[in-house]
Amino acid sequence: MTISFTKNPTPGKLPESDALGFGKYFTDHMFLMDYSDTDGWHDARIVPFGPVSLSPAAGVLHYGAEVFEGLKAYRRPDGGVQLFRPWENMARLNRSCDRIGLPRINKEDGLQAILELVRADERWVPSEPGTSLYIRPFLYSTNPTLSLHGVFAATFAVILSPSGNYFKNGLEPVSIMVETEDVRAVRGGTGEAKCGGNYAAANRAGDKAAEKGFAQVLWLDGVERKYVEEGGGMNVMFRINGTVVTPMLTGSILPGITRKSCIELLRSWGVSVEERLISVDELFEAAKTGALEEAWCVGTAAVVSPIGELAWGKRKYTINDNRIGPLSQKLYDELTGIQRGTKPDPFGWVCRVC
Ligand SMILES: *Cc1c(COP(=O)(O)O)cnc(C)c1O
């Protein structure tokens, strides 16, 4: 694929690393590529970051036809830059496209777009511990018609955002509450696709939780409202009597790449991991008796974030004295070590950018 390049004539100023936050700042350039049913994907280009124009009738604005990905570029100690398992993101993007009825992209082209864009804006990759360049590929329908059938115009875009910790307080444990009214997804719905619509469905509960002082919602399955699903932007893991338990991928849970990597790491250490249904009753019973030794969220943005407090209606338990536990700490250290290139990469997860 040939990518044209239009240099930004007014490059931005790098923010201080402690002011980064998450997703607030964007780099000098972005990648765009258009799709039409007659020409397929065409006009791959890197251009100055800025507004995009689209028809007010565009499919994405009315029918939510949008999917996205999230990955990070990490600064290595030797000054180089690398990605973590980007091939997984490209494969998942296409699975999400299939579910939402958007055109797939060639996975190699998608990766090339990311690599060339990160190289163009390499100076924006921060190096402080806990910081990275967050990469947001997304793909949406630009169909200029209110008709529902088929997608004959779409755009694939990539934007970059230098970011610090996802949660304000870094590795400090977060409080999460079980959501009992709203549901995020149902089997057969779009829960396992990484699409904007899932987030729209989650907004109300997220806002309500934030008002009550919780950092996250813990979703239950949409049918029985009995089984724990995920954090709605991150997957969850629990250490119960020495065994790590994580909700199985039933179709309504997003198959996280961090989740998959943690499972692979844990098994390589000989830790037993069960991917199964876990009911909220079982979880809170384990919390009550102390069998629940550790709980943590996993995701690209949050990495490994310990859960210090778990609430469900009037029931509320503190986990591991509201401190990060030994296994979540070990996972965090190993994963971030591989991602940043301070530890060996025995699984071949790393992809060098430069
Ligand atoms: C992206 C996402 C995750 C985490 O997936 P990773 O590949 O680990 O970043 C979990 N849940 C939802 C709903 C997500 O959108």
Short mmCIF file of C-alpha atoms and ligand atoms in Angstrom, two decimals:
data_model
loop_
_atom_site.label_atom_id
_atom_site.label_comp_id
_atom_site.label_asym_id
_atom_site.label_seq_id
_atom_site.Cartn_x
_atom_site.Cartn_y
_atom_site.Cartn_z
CA MET A 1 0.00 0.00 0.00
CA THR A 2 1.30 3.47 -0.87
CA ILE A 3 0.58 6.14 1.71
CA SER A 4 0.83 9.79 0.71
CA PHE A 5 2.19 12.21 3.30
CA THR A 6 1.21 15.83 3.91
CA LYS A 7 3.40 17.33 6.59
CA ASN A 8 1.79 19.40 9.33
CA PRO A 9 3.21 22.94 8.86
CA THR A 10 2.54 23.85 12.50
CA PRO A 11 3.70 20.96 14.70
CA GLY A 12 2.36 21.00 18.26
CA LYS A 13 4.17 21.35 21.55
CA LEU A 14 4.75 18.20 23.60
CA PRO A 15 2.77 18.25 26.87
CA GLU A 16 4.58 17.68 30.19
CA SER A 17 4.47 13.98 30.99
CA ASP A 18 2.67 14.48 34.32
CA ALA A 19 -0.10 16.47 32.59
CA LEU A 20 -0.86 13.77 30.00
CA GLY A 21 -3.91 12.06 31.48
CA PHE A 22 -5.68 9.76 29.03
CA GLY A 23 -6.73 10.68 25.48
CA LYS A 24 -6.55 14.46 25.93
CA TYR A 25 -3.75 15.40 23.53
CA PHE A 26 -3.26 14.40 19.92
CA THR A 27 -0.19 14.31 17.72
CA ASP A 28 0.57 16.30 14.55
CA HIS A 29 -0.79 13.79 12.04
CA MET A 30 -3.53 11.26 11.42
CA PHE A 31 -4.06 8.46 8.93
CA LEU A 32 -7.13 8.31 6.66
CA MET A 33 -8.24 5.90 3.95
CA ASP A 34 -11.58 5.76 2.15
CA TYR A 35 -13.75 2.92 0.94
CA SER A 36 -16.30 2.84 -1.81
CA ASP A 37 -18.06 -0.19 -3.19
CA THR A 38 -16.75 0.66 -6.68
CA ASP A 39 -13.09 1.34 -5.77
CA GLY A 40 -12.60 -0.64 -2.56
CA TRP A 41 -10.13 0.91 -0.08
CA HIS A 42 -8.20 3.79 -1.63
CA ASP A 43 -6.43 7.11 -1.03
CA ALA A 44 -4.34 6.05 1.96
CA ARG A 45 -2.88 9.23 3.39
CA ILE A 46 -1.18 10.74 6.40
CA VAL A 47 -2.33 14.33 6.83
CA PRO A 48 -2.26 16.99 9.57
CA PHE A 49 -4.51 16.08 12.52
CA GLY A 50 -7.76 18.00 12.23
CA PRO A 51 -11.51 17.88 11.64
CA VAL A 52 -12.92 15.41 9.11
CA SER A 53 -15.87 16.34 6.95
CA LEU A 54 -18.78 14.06 6.26
CA SER A 55 -22.37 14.21 5.08
CA PRO A 56 -24.92 14.99 7.82
CA ALA A 57 -26.65 11.85 6.54
CA ALA A 58 -23.56 9.66 7.14
CA GLY A 59 -24.37 6.20 8.48
CA VAL A 60 -22.13 6.59 11.50
CA LEU A 61 -24.17 9.57 12.77
CA HIS A 62 -27.55 7.87 12.56
CA TYR A 63 -27.09 4.14 12.90
CA GLY A 64 -23.90 3.92 14.94
CA ALA A 65 -21.93 2.07 12.28
CA GLU A 66 -18.51 2.39 13.92
CA VAL A 67 -15.85 0.03 15.26
CA PHE A 68 -12.52 0.80 16.86
CA GLU A 69 -9.33 -0.57 18.32
CA GLY A 70 -6.95 0.54 21.05
CA LEU A 71 -3.25 -0.27 21.36
CA LYS A 72 -0.10 1.49 22.51
CA ALA A 73 3.38 2.35 21.30
CA TYR A 74 5.99 2.09 24.05
CA ARG A 75 9.38 3.79 24.33
CA ARG A 76 12.12 1.22 24.85
CA PRO A 77 15.10 1.87 27.15
CA ASP A 78 17.35 1.97 24.04
CA GLY A 79 15.22 4.82 22.62
CA GLY A 80 13.39 2.62 20.11
CA VAL A 81 9.62 2.27 19.91
CA GLN A 82 7.53 -0.89 19.87
CA LEU A 83 3.94 -2.15 19.76
CA PHE A 84 2.35 -5.02 21.67
CA ARG A 85 0.55 -7.76 19.67
CA PRO A 86 -0.83 -5.39 16.98
CA TRP A 87 -1.73 -8.37 14.80
CA GLU A 88 -4.39 -9.28 17.37
CA ASN A 89 -5.90 -5.80 17.10
CA MET A 90 -6.10 -6.02 13.31
CA ALA A 91 -7.78 -9.43 13.47
CA ARG A 92 -10.29 -8.20 16.05
CA LEU A 93 -11.01 -5.05 14.03
CA ASN A 94 -12.08 -7.23 11.13
CA ARG A 95 -14.24 -9.43 13.36
CA SER A 96 -15.91 -6.26 14.67
CA CYS A 97 -16.44 -5.07 11.06
CA ASP A 98 -18.14 -8.36 10.22
CA ARG A 99 -20.54 -7.99 13.12
CA ILE A 100 -21.48 -4.37 12.37
CA GLY A 101 -21.58 -4.84 8.59
CA LEU A 102 -18.63 -2.62 7.78
CA PRO A 103 -16.02 -3.44 5.10
CA ARG A 104 -12.94 -5.30 6.35
CA ILE A 105 -9.48 -3.90 5.78
CA ASN A 106 -6.39 -5.83 4.76
CA LYS A 107 -4.63 -6.56 8.08
CA GLU A 108 -1.17 -5.83 6.65
CA ASP A 109 -2.38 -2.47 5.35
CA GLY A 110 -3.87 -1.62 8.74
CA LEU A 111 -0.58 -2.41 10.48
CA GLN A 112 1.40 -0.47 7.87
CA ALA A 113 -0.84 2.56 8.47
CA ILE A 114 -0.11 2.38 12.22
CA LEU A 115 3.63 1.88 11.75
CA GLU A 116 4.03 4.76 9.29
CA LEU A 117 1.90 7.12 11.38
CA VAL A 118 3.80 6.33 14.60
CA ARG A 119 7.11 6.82 12.76
CA ALA A 120 5.90 10.20 11.45
CA ASP A 121 4.98 11.32 14.99
CA GLU A 122 7.68 9.41 16.85
CA ARG A 123 8.73 12.43 18.91
CA TRP A 124 5.33 12.20 20.64
CA VAL A 125 6.06 8.78 22.19
CA PRO A 126 6.70 9.62 25.87
CA SER A 127 9.31 7.74 27.90
CA GLU A 128 8.37 8.21 31.57
CA PRO A 129 7.27 5.03 33.37
CA GLY A 130 3.51 4.50 32.97
CA THR A 131 3.30 6.65 29.82
CA SER A 132 2.86 5.56 26.21
CA LEU A 133 1.46 6.69 22.90
CA TYR A 134 -2.13 5.44 22.73
CA ILE A 135 -3.15 4.42 19.21
CA ARG A 136 -6.79 4.60 18.21
CA PRO A 137 -7.67 3.00 14.84
CA PHE A 138 -11.37 3.33 13.92
CA LEU A 139 -13.60 2.61 10.97
CA TYR A 140 -17.01 4.09 10.25
CA SER A 141 -19.71 4.33 7.63
CA THR A 142 -19.81 7.57 5.65
CA ASN A 143 -22.78 6.46 3.53
CA PRO A 144 -24.46 9.74 2.56
CA THR A 145 -27.96 8.28 2.78
CA LEU A 146 -30.51 7.44 5.44
CA SER A 147 -31.17 4.15 3.71
CA LEU A 148 -30.31 1.20 5.92
CA HIS A 149 -29.02 -1.27 3.41
CA GLY A 150 -25.36 -1.96 2.84
CA VAL A 151 -22.30 0.15 3.45
CA PHE A 152 -20.93 1.57 0.25
CA ALA A 153 -18.79 4.32 1.71
CA ALA A 154 -16.57 4.15 4.78
CA THR A 155 -13.41 5.61 6.27
CA PHE A 156 -10.61 3.96 8.20
CA ALA A 157 -8.69 6.38 10.42
CA VAL A 158 -5.90 6.26 12.99
CA ILE A 159 -5.20 8.96 15.57
CA LEU A 160 -2.52 9.02 18.27
CA SER A 161 -2.62 10.35 21.82
CA PRO A 162 0.32 10.50 24.25
CA SER A 163 -1.11 9.20 27.49
CA GLY A 164 -0.34 8.63 31.14
CA ASN A 165 -2.21 6.38 33.53
CA TYR A 166 -5.81 5.58 32.67
CA PHE A 167 -6.92 5.86 36.27
CA LYS A 168 -5.90 9.09 37.98
CA ASN A 169 -4.12 7.29 40.79
CA GLY A 170 -2.09 4.83 38.70
CA LEU A 171 -1.62 1.44 40.30
CA GLU A 172 -3.69 2.33 43.35
CA PRO A 173 -6.69 0.02 43.78
CA VAL A 174 -10.01 1.24 42.37
CA SER A 175 -13.56 0.83 43.66
CA ILE A 176 -16.08 -0.78 41.38
CA MET A 177 -19.80 -1.40 41.71
CA VAL A 178 -22.02 -4.07 40.23
CA GLU A 179 -24.60 -2.53 37.89
CA THR A 180 -28.00 -4.03 38.50
CA GLU A 181 -30.32 -2.00 36.24
CA ASP A 182 -28.72 -1.32 32.88
CA VAL A 183 -27.05 -4.04 30.84
CA ARG A 184 -24.24 -3.50 28.37
CA ALA A 185 -24.71 -6.40 25.99
CA VAL A 186 -26.52 -9.65 25.39
CA ARG A 187 -25.46 -12.83 23.63
CA GLY A 188 -26.18 -12.41 19.95
CA GLY A 189 -25.86 -8.65 20.36
CA THR A 190 -22.67 -6.67 19.80
CA GLY A 191 -20.87 -7.24 23.13
CA GLU A 192 -17.94 -9.07 21.59
CA ALA A 193 -17.45 -6.44 18.87
CA LYS A 194 -15.38 -3.40 19.79
CA CYS A 195 -17.95 -0.85 18.67
CA GLY A 196 -18.96 2.59 19.82
CA GLY A 197 -22.55 1.48 20.37
CA ASN A 198 -21.54 -0.68 23.34
CA TYR A 199 -20.12 2.38 25.01
CA ALA A 200 -23.26 4.40 24.30
CA ALA A 201 -25.23 1.69 26.10
CA ALA A 202 -22.86 1.92 29.06
CA ASN A 203 -22.71 5.69 29.54
CA ARG A 204 -25.63 6.10 31.88
CA ALA A 205 -24.46 3.46 34.34
CA GLY A 206 -20.91 4.78 34.17
CA ASP A 207 -22.04 8.30 35.03
CA LYS A 208 -24.18 7.03 37.89
CA ALA A 209 -21.27 5.02 39.30
CA ALA A 210 -18.94 8.03 39.03
CA GLU A 211 -21.45 10.17 40.96
CA LYS A 212 -21.32 7.61 43.74
CA GLY A 213 -17.54 7.68 43.74
CA PHE A 214 -16.81 4.46 41.84
CA ALA A 215 -14.21 4.31 39.07
CA GLN A 216 -15.94 1.54 37.12
CA VAL A 217 -19.07 -0.51 36.71
CA LEU A 218 -18.98 -4.30 36.87
CA TRP A 219 -21.48 -5.59 34.29
CA LEU A 220 -23.67 -8.61 34.71
CA ASP A 221 -24.94 -10.76 31.85
CA GLY A 222 -27.91 -9.22 30.09
CA VAL A 223 -30.29 -12.17 30.35
CA GLU A 224 -30.18 -13.56 33.88
CA ARG A 225 -28.28 -10.65 35.43
CA LYS A 226 -26.50 -13.23 37.43
CA TYR A 227 -23.06 -13.77 35.94
CA VAL A 228 -20.19 -11.32 36.09
CA GLU A 229 -19.10 -10.17 32.63
CA GLU A 230 -16.57 -7.36 32.51
CA GLY A 231 -15.73 -3.78 33.38
CA GLY A 232 -17.02 -2.34 30.10
CA GLY A 233 -13.63 -1.18 28.83
CA MET A 234 -11.59 -3.78 30.60
CA ASN A 235 -11.90 -7.45 31.50
CA VAL A 236 -11.78 -8.73 35.08
CA MET A 237 -9.90 -11.46 36.93
CA PHE A 238 -10.28 -12.83 40.44
CA ARG A 239 -7.92 -14.94 42.52
CA ILE A 240 -10.10 -17.24 44.58
CA ASN A 241 -8.33 -19.76 46.82
CA GLY A 242 -5.21 -19.57 44.67
CA THR A 243 -6.97 -20.14 41.35
CA VAL A 244 -7.47 -17.32 38.88
CA VAL A 245 -11.05 -17.15 37.65
CA THR A 246 -12.10 -14.97 34.73
CA PRO A 247 -15.48 -14.84 32.97
CA MET A 248 -15.53 -17.08 29.90
CA LEU A 249 -16.10 -15.53 26.48
CA THR A 250 -19.79 -16.18 26.03
CA GLY A 251 -20.37 -13.80 23.14
CA SER A 252 -21.36 -10.74 25.14
CA ILE A 253 -17.88 -10.09 26.54
CA LEU A 254 -15.14 -8.28 24.66
CA PRO A 255 -12.23 -10.68 24.01
CA GLY A 256 -9.42 -8.53 25.41
CA ILE A 257 -5.86 -8.95 24.20
CA THR A 258 -4.61 -8.08 27.70
CA ARG A 259 -6.94 -10.75 29.09
CA LYS A 260 -5.55 -13.31 26.65
CA SER A 261 -1.96 -12.28 27.42
CA CYS A 262 -2.51 -12.48 31.19
CA ILE A 263 -4.02 -15.96 30.87
CA GLU A 264 -1.02 -17.07 28.79
CA LEU A 265 1.45 -15.58 31.28
CA LEU A 266 -0.32 -17.07 34.31
CA ARG A 267 -0.43 -20.53 32.74
CA SER A 268 3.25 -20.27 31.80
CA TRP A 269 3.95 -19.71 35.52
CA GLY A 270 1.93 -22.78 36.45
CA VAL A 271 -0.94 -20.78 37.95
CA SER A 272 -4.28 -22.46 37.27
CA VAL A 273 -6.72 -20.27 35.35
CA GLU A 274 -10.38 -21.07 34.91
CA GLU A 275 -12.39 -19.38 32.17
CA ARG A 276 -15.92 -20.05 33.29
CA LEU A 277 -19.20 -18.52 34.38
CA ILE A 278 -18.90 -16.82 37.74
CA SER A 279 -22.04 -15.62 39.44
CA VAL A 280 -22.15 -12.43 41.42
CA ASP A 281 -23.36 -14.53 44.40
CA GLU A 282 -20.28 -16.70 44.22
CA LEU A 283 -18.04 -13.65 43.93
CA PHE A 284 -19.54 -11.87 46.92
CA GLU A 285 -19.58 -15.04 48.99
CA ALA A 286 -15.86 -15.41 48.24
CA ALA A 287 -15.32 -11.76 49.18
CA LYS A 288 -17.20 -12.28 52.45
CA THR A 289 -15.25 -15.36 53.53
CA GLY A 290 -11.90 -13.98 52.40
CA ALA A 291 -11.49 -16.65 49.70
CA LEU A 292 -11.28 -13.78 47.21
CA GLU A 293 -7.61 -12.93 47.60
CA GLU A 294 -7.16 -10.49 44.74
CA ALA A 295 -9.24 -8.89 42.00
CA TRP A 296 -8.04 -6.79 39.10
CA CYS A 297 -9.08 -5.27 35.77
CA VAL A 298 -7.09 -5.88 32.59
CA GLY A 299 -7.07 -3.88 29.37
CA THR A 300 -4.73 -1.95 27.10
CA ALA A 301 -5.66 1.39 28.65
CA ALA A 302 -5.76 0.20 32.27
CA VAL A 303 -2.97 -2.46 31.94
CA VAL A 304 -3.48 -4.35 35.24
CA SER A 305 -5.51 -2.31 37.74
CA PRO A 306 -6.22 -3.77 41.17
CA ILE A 307 -9.77 -3.65 42.48
CA GLY A 308 -9.69 -2.58 46.13
CA GLU A 309 -13.38 -2.35 46.79
CA LEU A 310 -16.36 -4.18 45.38
CA ALA A 311 -19.95 -3.03 45.93
CA TRP A 312 -23.27 -4.67 45.05
CA GLY A 313 -26.29 -2.83 46.35
CA LYS A 314 -25.76 -2.48 50.09
CA ARG A 315 -23.03 -5.10 50.20
CA LYS A 316 -19.52 -3.77 50.07
CA TYR A 317 -16.21 -5.56 50.58
CA THR A 318 -12.61 -4.49 50.71
CA ILE A 319 -10.22 -6.80 48.88
CA ASN A 320 -6.69 -7.50 50.11
CA ASP A 321 -6.86 -4.49 52.48
CA ASN A 322 -7.27 -2.20 49.48
CA ARG A 323 -3.70 -2.93 48.35
CA ILE A 324 -2.39 -4.48 45.14
CA GLY A 325 -1.86 -8.22 45.64
CA PRO A 326 1.26 -10.22 44.79
CA LEU A 327 -0.11 -11.91 41.67
CA SER A 328 -1.57 -8.75 40.12
CA GLN A 329 1.71 -6.96 40.89
CA LYS A 330 3.69 -9.77 39.21
CA LEU A 331 1.41 -9.66 36.16
CA TYR A 332 1.73 -5.88 35.96
CA ASP A 333 5.53 -6.05 36.19
CA GLU A 334 5.86 -8.82 33.62
CA LEU A 335 3.40 -7.37 31.12
CA THR A 336 4.70 -3.80 31.29
CA GLY A 337 8.27 -5.17 31.18
CA ILE A 338 7.59 -7.01 27.91
CA GLN A 339 5.64 -4.05 26.50
CA ARG A 340 8.40 -1.53 27.26
CA GLY A 341 11.25 -3.82 26.31
CA THR A 342 12.79 -4.00 29.79
CA LYS A 343 12.08 -7.76 29.93
CA PRO A 344 12.60 -10.51 27.34
CA ASP A 345 9.76 -11.29 24.93
CA PRO A 346 9.59 -15.10 24.97
CA PHE A 347 6.18 -15.24 23.24
CA GLY A 348 7.03 -13.01 20.25
CA TRP A 349 4.45 -10.40 21.25
CA VAL A 350 6.46 -7.34 20.41
CA CYS A 351 6.52 -5.51 17.05
CA ARG A 352 9.32 -2.98 16.55
CA VAL A 353 8.35 0.38 15.01
CA CYS A 354 11.81 1.91 15.04
C1 LIG B 1 -11.02 -2.80 24.49
C2 LIG B 1 -11.90 -3.39 25.51
C3 LIG B 1 -11.42 -4.28 26.50
C4 LIG B 1 -9.96 -4.61 26.68
O1 LIG B 1 -9.36 -5.18 25.56
P1 LIG B 1 -7.79 -5.09 25.32
O2 LIG B 1 -7.59 -5.73 24.01
O3 LIG B 1 -7.15 -5.83 26.43
O4 LIG B 1 -7.43 -3.65 25.35
C5 LIG B 1 -12.34 -4.86 27.36
N1 LIG B 1 -13.65 -4.57 27.28
C6 LIG B 1 -14.15 -3.71 26.35
C7 LIG B 1 -15.61 -3.44 26.32
C8 LIG B 1 -13.28 -3.10 25.45
O5 LIG B 1 -13.79 -2.24 24.55
#
